Amino acid sequence: MKTDIRNRKDIEKLVNAFYNKVKTDATIGYFFNDVAKVNWEEHLPKMYNFWENILFCTANYNGNPMMKHKELHSKSTMNEEHFVHWSLLFTNTVDKLFEGPKAEEIKKRAMNIASLMMYKTLS
């Protein structure tokens, strides 16, 4: 039986599972691997903090994801399909691992963030 997202350990489980998919994804993986050349040991803890802050208001994230996406877009053009695909991967990962109010909240927040990033990055 699935549980809801309860704490940082659950956030780490979600983020790790999600980015394991992203790393090998045919649609968006190259942005992370080839364009941004993500250092996963640095990136994953930032994403744990980001999502923990989004879901539990921990104020432990300090960064500017909008700037990072604009920089990435200037190196390799992103389009709506990329943002929609990211959202689908994220939602599917949440659904596979968790269920409950926090799981629903993180999916909604992710969709809103992706939509805003898409609008501001592609405009």
PDB file of C-alpha atoms in Angstrom:
ATOM      1  CA  MET A   1       0.000   0.000   0.000  1.00  0.00           C
ATOM      2  CA  LYS A   2       1.249   3.468  -0.903  1.00  0.00           C
ATOM      3  CA  THR A   3       1.582   6.201   1.679  1.00  0.00           C
ATOM      4  CA  ASP A   4       1.440   9.949   1.334  1.00  0.00           C
ATOM      5  CA  ILE A   5       4.580  12.096   1.134  1.00  0.00           C
ATOM      6  CA  ARG A   6       5.387  12.672   4.796  1.00  0.00           C
ATOM      7  CA  ASN A   7       8.941  13.958   5.130  1.00  0.00           C
ATOM      8  CA  ARG A   8      12.315  14.646   3.512  1.00  0.00           C
ATOM      9  CA  LYS A   9      13.044  10.935   3.163  1.00  0.00           C
ATOM     10  CA  ASP A  10       9.944  10.618   0.978  1.00  0.00           C
ATOM     11  CA  ILE A  11      10.975  13.708  -1.027  1.00  0.00           C
ATOM     12  CA  GLU A  12      14.391  12.115  -1.623  1.00  0.00           C
ATOM     13  CA  LYS A  13      12.744   8.878  -2.753  1.00  0.00           C
ATOM     14  CA  LEU A  14      10.559  10.792  -5.212  1.00  0.00           C
ATOM     15  CA  VAL A  15      13.338  13.015  -6.549  1.00  0.00           C
ATOM     16  CA  ASN A  16      15.734  10.084  -6.998  1.00  0.00           C
ATOM     17  CA  ALA A  17      13.137   7.992  -8.817  1.00  0.00           C
ATOM     18  CA  PHE A  18      12.148  10.923 -11.025  1.00  0.00           C
ATOM     19  CA  TYR A  19      15.676  11.865 -12.043  1.00  0.00           C
ATOM     20  CA  ASN A  20      16.580   8.211 -12.670  1.00  0.00           C
ATOM     21  CA  LYS A  21      13.873   8.354 -15.349  1.00  0.00           C
ATOM     22  CA  VAL A  22      15.003  11.744 -16.627  1.00  0.00           C
ATOM     23  CA  LYS A  23      18.628  10.660 -17.045  1.00  0.00           C
ATOM     24  CA  THR A  24      17.657   8.066 -19.661  1.00  0.00           C
ATOM     25  CA  ASP A  25      14.619   9.787 -21.156  1.00  0.00           C
ATOM     26  CA  ALA A  26      14.679  10.154 -24.934  1.00  0.00           C
ATOM     27  CA  THR A  27      12.764  13.446 -24.923  1.00  0.00           C
ATOM     28  CA  ILE A  28      14.407  15.514 -22.175  1.00  0.00           C
ATOM     29  CA  GLY A  29      17.402  13.525 -20.934  1.00  0.00           C
ATOM     30  CA  TYR A  30      19.836  15.225 -23.280  1.00  0.00           C
ATOM     31  CA  PHE A  31      19.106  18.639 -21.692  1.00  0.00           C
ATOM     32  CA  PHE A  32      20.415  17.304 -18.393  1.00  0.00           C
ATOM     33  CA  ASN A  33      23.181  15.031 -19.670  1.00  0.00           C
ATOM     34  CA  ASP A  34      24.537  16.766 -22.766  1.00  0.00           C
ATOM     35  CA  VAL A  35      23.533  20.423 -22.566  1.00  0.00           C
ATOM     36  CA  ALA A  36      23.616  21.252 -18.847  1.00  0.00           C
ATOM     37  CA  LYS A  37      26.017  18.408 -18.037  1.00  0.00           C
ATOM     38  CA  VAL A  38      24.386  18.114 -14.621  1.00  0.00           C
ATOM     39  CA  ASN A  39      26.557  17.093 -11.704  1.00  0.00           C
ATOM     40  CA  TRP A  40      24.001  14.823 -10.040  1.00  0.00           C
ATOM     41  CA  GLU A  41      25.774  14.797  -6.672  1.00  0.00           C
ATOM     42  CA  GLU A  42      25.274  18.579  -6.499  1.00  0.00           C
ATOM     43  CA  HIS A  43      21.918  18.783  -8.260  1.00  0.00           C
ATOM     44  CA  LEU A  44      19.956  16.163  -6.328  1.00  0.00           C
ATOM     45  CA  PRO A  45      20.392  17.751  -2.867  1.00  0.00           C
ATOM     46  CA  LYS A  46      19.260  21.072  -4.355  1.00  0.00           C
ATOM     47  CA  MET A  47      16.159  19.355  -5.701  1.00  0.00           C
ATOM     48  CA  TYR A  48      15.487  17.698  -2.331  1.00  0.00           C
ATOM     49  CA  ASN A  49      15.594  21.170  -0.752  1.00  0.00           C
ATOM     50  CA  PHE A  50      13.472  22.692  -3.529  1.00  0.00           C
ATOM     51  CA  TRP A  51      10.652  20.156  -3.256  1.00  0.00           C
ATOM     52  CA  GLU A  52      10.829  19.926   0.524  1.00  0.00           C
ATOM     53  CA  ASN A  53      10.409  23.703   0.646  1.00  0.00           C
ATOM     54  CA  ILE A  54       7.523  23.588  -1.853  1.00  0.00           C
ATOM     55  CA  LEU A  55       5.648  20.918   0.100  1.00  0.00           C
ATOM     56  CA  PHE A  56       6.603  21.627   3.727  1.00  0.00           C
ATOM     57  CA  CYS A  57       7.652  25.334   3.684  1.00  0.00           C
ATOM     58  CA  THR A  58      11.103  24.622   5.129  1.00  0.00           C
ATOM     59  CA  ALA A  59      12.795  27.707   3.611  1.00  0.00           C
ATOM     60  CA  ASN A  60      15.858  25.555   2.909  1.00  0.00           C
ATOM     61  CA  TYR A  61      16.072  26.236  -0.832  1.00  0.00           C
ATOM     62  CA  ASN A  62      18.110  29.071  -2.245  1.00  0.00           C
ATOM     63  CA  GLY A  63      18.305  29.268  -5.992  1.00  0.00           C
ATOM     64  CA  ASN A  64      16.950  30.751  -9.187  1.00  0.00           C
ATOM     65  CA  PRO A  65      15.471  27.970 -11.320  1.00  0.00           C
ATOM     66  CA  MET A  66      14.021  30.459 -13.810  1.00  0.00           C
ATOM     67  CA  MET A  67      17.473  31.790 -14.661  1.00  0.00           C
ATOM     68  CA  LYS A  68      18.813  28.242 -15.039  1.00  0.00           C
ATOM     69  CA  HIS A  69      16.036  27.331 -17.465  1.00  0.00           C
ATOM     70  CA  LYS A  70      16.577  30.474 -19.522  1.00  0.00           C
ATOM     71  CA  GLU A  71      20.315  29.730 -19.713  1.00  0.00           C
ATOM     72  CA  LEU A  72      19.556  26.171 -20.791  1.00  0.00           C
ATOM     73  CA  HIS A  73      17.082  27.396 -23.419  1.00  0.00           C
ATOM     74  CA  SER A  74      19.752  29.708 -24.851  1.00  0.00           C
ATOM     75  CA  LYS A  75      22.074  26.716 -25.289  1.00  0.00           C
ATOM     76  CA  SER A  76      19.486  24.307 -26.701  1.00  0.00           C
ATOM     77  CA  THR A  77      15.987  25.412 -27.633  1.00  0.00           C
ATOM     78  CA  MET A  78      13.217  24.039 -25.470  1.00  0.00           C
ATOM     79  CA  ASN A  79       9.593  23.838 -26.538  1.00  0.00           C
ATOM     80  CA  GLU A  80       6.200  23.131 -25.027  1.00  0.00           C
ATOM     81  CA  GLU A  81       6.590  19.382 -25.602  1.00  0.00           C
ATOM     82  CA  HIS A  82       9.616  19.312 -23.290  1.00  0.00           C
ATOM     83  CA  PHE A  83       7.736  20.955 -20.419  1.00  0.00           C
ATOM     84  CA  VAL A  84       4.650  18.770 -20.924  1.00  0.00           C
ATOM     85  CA  HIS A  85       6.827  15.665 -21.002  1.00  0.00           C
ATOM     86  CA  TRP A  86       8.651  16.715 -17.817  1.00  0.00           C
ATOM     87  CA  SER A  87       5.269  17.177 -16.110  1.00  0.00           C
ATOM     88  CA  LEU A  88       4.050  13.773 -17.250  1.00  0.00           C
ATOM     89  CA  LEU A  89       7.196  12.044 -15.977  1.00  0.00           C
ATOM     90  CA  PHE A  90       6.911  13.824 -12.644  1.00  0.00           C
ATOM     91  CA  THR A  91       3.213  13.032 -12.213  1.00  0.00           C
ATOM     92  CA  ASN A  92       3.719   9.382 -13.168  1.00  0.00           C
ATOM     93  CA  THR A  93       6.569   9.070 -10.685  1.00  0.00           C
ATOM     94  CA  VAL A  94       4.476  10.524  -7.869  1.00  0.00           C
ATOM     95  CA  ASP A  95       1.558   8.233  -8.760  1.00  0.00           C
ATOM     96  CA  LYS A  96       3.790   5.158  -8.788  1.00  0.00           C
ATOM     97  CA  LEU A  97       5.205   5.859  -5.329  1.00  0.00           C
ATOM     98  CA  PHE A  98       2.664   7.826  -3.284  1.00  0.00           C
ATOM     99  CA  GLU A  99      -0.983   8.662  -2.738  1.00  0.00           C
ATOM    100  CA  GLY A 100      -2.699  11.194  -0.530  1.00  0.00           C
ATOM    101  CA  PRO A 101      -3.156  14.943  -0.074  1.00  0.00           C
ATOM    102  CA  LYS A 102       0.563  15.836  -0.191  1.00  0.00           C
ATOM    103  CA  ALA A 103       1.048  13.661  -3.286  1.00  0.00           C
ATOM    104  CA  GLU A 104      -1.798  15.505  -4.974  1.00  0.00           C
ATOM    105  CA  GLU A 105      -0.410  18.845  -3.842  1.00  0.00           C
ATOM    106  CA  ILE A 106       3.086  18.183  -5.197  1.00  0.00           C
ATOM    107  CA  LYS A 107       1.640  17.162  -8.569  1.00  0.00           C
ATOM    108  CA  LYS A 108      -0.412  20.360  -8.774  1.00  0.00           C
ATOM    109  CA  ARG A 109       2.531  22.488  -7.691  1.00  0.00           C
ATOM    110  CA  ALA A 110       4.779  20.776 -10.259  1.00  0.00           C
ATOM    111  CA  MET A 111       2.264  21.434 -13.038  1.00  0.00           C
ATOM    112  CA  ASN A 112       2.025  25.096 -12.038  1.00  0.00           C
ATOM    113  CA  ILE A 113       5.802  25.461 -11.858  1.00  0.00           C
ATOM    114  CA  ALA A 114       6.267  23.775 -15.243  1.00  0.00           C
ATOM    115  CA  SER A 115       3.622  26.028 -16.809  1.00  0.00           C
ATOM    116  CA  LEU A 116       5.230  29.161 -15.397  1.00  0.00           C
ATOM    117  CA  MET A 117       8.723  28.026 -16.442  1.00  0.00           C
ATOM    118  CA  MET A 118       7.449  27.268 -19.933  1.00  0.00           C
ATOM    119  CA  TYR A 119       5.707  30.620 -20.277  1.00  0.00           C
ATOM    120  CA  LYS A 120       8.650  32.664 -19.009  1.00  0.00           C
ATOM    121  CA  THR A 121      11.341  30.610 -20.762  1.00  0.00           C
ATOM    122  CA  LEU A 122       9.686  30.445 -24.172  1.00  0.00           C
ATOM    123  CA  SER A 123       8.362  34.036 -24.186  1.00  0.00           C
TER     124      SER A 123
END
